[in-house]
Short mmCIF file of C-alpha atoms in Angstrom, two decimals:
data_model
loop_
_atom_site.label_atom_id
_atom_site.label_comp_id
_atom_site.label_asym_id
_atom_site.label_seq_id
_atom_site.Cartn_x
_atom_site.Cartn_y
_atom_site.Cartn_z
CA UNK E 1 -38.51 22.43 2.80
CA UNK E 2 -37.08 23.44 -0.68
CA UNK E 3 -34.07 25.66 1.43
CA UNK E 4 -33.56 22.31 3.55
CA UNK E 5 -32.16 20.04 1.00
CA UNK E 6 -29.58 22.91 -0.59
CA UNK E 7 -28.34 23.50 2.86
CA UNK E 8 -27.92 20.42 4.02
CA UNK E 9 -26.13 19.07 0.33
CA UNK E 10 -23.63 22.48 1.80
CA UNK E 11 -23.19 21.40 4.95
CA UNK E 12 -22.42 18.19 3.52
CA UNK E 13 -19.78 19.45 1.33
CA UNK E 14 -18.40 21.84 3.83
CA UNK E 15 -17.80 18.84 6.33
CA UNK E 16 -16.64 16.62 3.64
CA UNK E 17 -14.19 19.44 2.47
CA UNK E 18 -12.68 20.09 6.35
CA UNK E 19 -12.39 16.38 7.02
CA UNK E 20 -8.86 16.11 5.56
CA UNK E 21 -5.74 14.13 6.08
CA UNK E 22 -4.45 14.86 9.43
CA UNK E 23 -0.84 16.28 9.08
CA UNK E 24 0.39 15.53 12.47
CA UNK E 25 1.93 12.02 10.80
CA UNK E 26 4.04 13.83 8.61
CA UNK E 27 7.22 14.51 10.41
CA UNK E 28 7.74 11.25 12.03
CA UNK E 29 9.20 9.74 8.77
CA UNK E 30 10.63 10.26 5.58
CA UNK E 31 9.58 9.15 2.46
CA UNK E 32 10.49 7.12 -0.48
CA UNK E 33 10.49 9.66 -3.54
CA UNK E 34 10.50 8.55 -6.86
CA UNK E 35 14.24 8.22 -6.53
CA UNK E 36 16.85 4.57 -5.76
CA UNK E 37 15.09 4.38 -2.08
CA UNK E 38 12.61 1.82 -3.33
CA UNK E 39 15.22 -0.10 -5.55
CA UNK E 40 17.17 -3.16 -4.01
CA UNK E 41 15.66 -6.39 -1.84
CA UNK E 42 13.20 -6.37 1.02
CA UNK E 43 12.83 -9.02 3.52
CA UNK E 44 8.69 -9.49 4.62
CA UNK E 45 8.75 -8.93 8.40
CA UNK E 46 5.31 -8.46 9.06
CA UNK E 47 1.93 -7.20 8.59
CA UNK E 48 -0.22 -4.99 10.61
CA UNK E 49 -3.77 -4.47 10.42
CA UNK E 50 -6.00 -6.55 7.71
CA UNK E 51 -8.73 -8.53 8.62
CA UNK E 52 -8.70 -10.01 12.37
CA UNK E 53 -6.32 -7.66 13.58
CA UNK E 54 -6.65 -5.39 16.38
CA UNK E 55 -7.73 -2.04 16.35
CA UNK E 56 -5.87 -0.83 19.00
CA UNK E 57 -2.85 -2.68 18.16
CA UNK E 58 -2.58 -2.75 15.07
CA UNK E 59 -1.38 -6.69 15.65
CA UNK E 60 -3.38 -9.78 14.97
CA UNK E 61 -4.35 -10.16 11.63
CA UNK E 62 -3.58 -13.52 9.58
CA UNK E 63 0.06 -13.52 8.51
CA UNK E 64 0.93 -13.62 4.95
CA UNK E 65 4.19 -16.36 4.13
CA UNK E 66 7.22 -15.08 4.32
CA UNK E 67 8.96 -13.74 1.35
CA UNK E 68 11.07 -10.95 -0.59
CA UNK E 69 10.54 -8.28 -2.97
CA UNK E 70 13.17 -6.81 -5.02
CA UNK E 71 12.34 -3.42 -6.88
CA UNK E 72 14.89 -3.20 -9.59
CA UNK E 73 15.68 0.47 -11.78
CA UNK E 74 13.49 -1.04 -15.13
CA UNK E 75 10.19 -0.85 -13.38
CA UNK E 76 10.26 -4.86 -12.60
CA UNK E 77 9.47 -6.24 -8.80
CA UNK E 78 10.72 -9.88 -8.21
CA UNK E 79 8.99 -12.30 -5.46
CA UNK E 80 10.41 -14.28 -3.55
CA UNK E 81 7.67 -16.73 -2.41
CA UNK E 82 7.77 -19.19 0.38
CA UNK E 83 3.96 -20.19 -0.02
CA UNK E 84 1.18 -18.50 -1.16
CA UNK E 85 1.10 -14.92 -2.73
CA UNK E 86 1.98 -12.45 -0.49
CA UNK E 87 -0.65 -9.56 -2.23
CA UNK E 88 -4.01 -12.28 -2.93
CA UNK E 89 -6.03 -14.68 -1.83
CA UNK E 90 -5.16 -16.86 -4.72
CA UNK E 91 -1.71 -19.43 -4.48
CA UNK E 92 1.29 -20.49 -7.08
CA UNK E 93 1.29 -17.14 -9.19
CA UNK E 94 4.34 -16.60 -10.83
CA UNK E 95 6.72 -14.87 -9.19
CA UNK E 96 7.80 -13.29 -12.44
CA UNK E 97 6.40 -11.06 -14.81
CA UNK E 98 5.61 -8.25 -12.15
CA UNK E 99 6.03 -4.51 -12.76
CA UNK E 100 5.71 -1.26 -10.84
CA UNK E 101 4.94 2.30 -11.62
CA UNK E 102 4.59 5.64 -9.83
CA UNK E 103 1.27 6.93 -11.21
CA UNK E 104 1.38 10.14 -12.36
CA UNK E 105 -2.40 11.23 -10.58
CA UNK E 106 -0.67 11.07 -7.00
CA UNK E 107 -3.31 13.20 -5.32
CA UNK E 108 -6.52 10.88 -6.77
CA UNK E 109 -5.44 8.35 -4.06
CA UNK E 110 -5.40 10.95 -1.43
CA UNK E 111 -2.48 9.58 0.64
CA UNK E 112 0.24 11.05 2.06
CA UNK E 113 2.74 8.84 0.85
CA UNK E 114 4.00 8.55 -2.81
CA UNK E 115 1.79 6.05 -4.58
CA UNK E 116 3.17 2.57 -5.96
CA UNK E 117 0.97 0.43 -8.09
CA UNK E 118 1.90 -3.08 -8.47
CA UNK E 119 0.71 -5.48 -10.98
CA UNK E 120 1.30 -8.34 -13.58
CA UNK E 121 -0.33 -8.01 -17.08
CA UNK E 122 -1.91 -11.27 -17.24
CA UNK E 123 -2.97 -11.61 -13.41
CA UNK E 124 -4.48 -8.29 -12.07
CA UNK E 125 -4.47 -5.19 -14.17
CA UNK E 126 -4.49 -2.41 -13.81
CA UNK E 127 -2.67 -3.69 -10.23
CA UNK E 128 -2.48 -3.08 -6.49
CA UNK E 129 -1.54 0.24 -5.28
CA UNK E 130 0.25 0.90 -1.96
CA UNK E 131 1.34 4.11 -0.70
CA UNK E 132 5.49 3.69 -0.02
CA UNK E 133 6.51 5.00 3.40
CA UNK E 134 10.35 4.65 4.10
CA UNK E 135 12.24 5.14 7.35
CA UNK E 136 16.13 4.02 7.62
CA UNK E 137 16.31 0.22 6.78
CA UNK E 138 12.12 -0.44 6.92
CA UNK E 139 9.83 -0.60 4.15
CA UNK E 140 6.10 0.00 4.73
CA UNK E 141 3.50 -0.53 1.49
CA UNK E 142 0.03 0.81 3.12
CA UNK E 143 -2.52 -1.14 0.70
CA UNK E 144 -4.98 1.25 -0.93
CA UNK E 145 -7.01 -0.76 -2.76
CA UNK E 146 -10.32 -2.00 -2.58
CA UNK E 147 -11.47 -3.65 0.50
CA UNK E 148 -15.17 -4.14 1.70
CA UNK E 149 -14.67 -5.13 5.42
CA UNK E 150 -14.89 -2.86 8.19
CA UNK E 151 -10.90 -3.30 9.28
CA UNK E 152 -8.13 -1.32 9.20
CA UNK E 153 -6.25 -1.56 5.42
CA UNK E 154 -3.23 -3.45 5.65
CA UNK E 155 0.46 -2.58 6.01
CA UNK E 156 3.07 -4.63 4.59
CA UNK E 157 6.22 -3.72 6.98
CA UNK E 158 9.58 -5.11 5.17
CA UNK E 159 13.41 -4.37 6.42
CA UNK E 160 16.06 -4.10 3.48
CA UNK E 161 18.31 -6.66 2.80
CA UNK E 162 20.25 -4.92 0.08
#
């Protein structure tokens, strides 16, 4: 019994060490360095996964209004709002006063995509982070924050309007 518990805590660790991210993903798209990829305006199209959405489909889920972000070079991100918040539960935040910052711990959020943490001082520090995917004119922000549902994480797809 005293040999069981060691090996099984290895096994454990062992399984937990070979369970990785799967690579296959990683030629199908380029994405954003920390470089001017991000920067400019980006129209909401939609957003896939999230509560209520289909696993198969990745379709489904409660749509968040429609609106805009613009990343600009000084580490601010402007909304455009047509309703509620686009990243909360909560309605009529300001749309300014928002920043963004590449943390410099990229592998501690073990996702394949550069890291981008959004937040406003007085509303939600230390903010939301998304992993950035980028391919041609579309904008994906994979939310990898807390969540304590059983569904999918959503993805915030955008298109760039400048």
């Amino acid at each position: 019994m005293k040999k069981t518990i060691p090996t099984l805590l290895l096994l454990l660790i062992a399984a937990v060490a070979i369970t990785s991210c799967n690579s296959d993903d990683d030629d199908r798209t380029t994405t954003c360095i920390f470089d001017d990829n991000l920067l400019g305006k980006w129209q909401f199209v939609e957003m896939l996964d999230g509560p209520e959405a289909d696993f198969d489909t990745h379709r489904g889920a409660k749509q968040p209004d429609a609106h805009m972000l613009e990343f600009a070079s000084d580490g601010r991100v402007f909304f455009t709002c047509y309703g509620a918040f686009p990243f909360s539960p909560a309605t009529n935040l300001p749309n300014d006063g928002w920043e963004y910052f590449f943390p410099e711990e990229q592998e501690s959020y073990h996702c394949s995509f550069p890291v981008v943490v959004i937040f406003h001082q007085s509303i939600n520090m230390p903010g939301i982070p998304f992993g950035v995917e980028c391919d041609g004119p579309t904008l994906k922000l994979h939310y990898l924050g807390t969540y304590f549902t059983d569904h999918i994480p959503e993805t915030y797809v955008y298109r760039r309007v400048k």
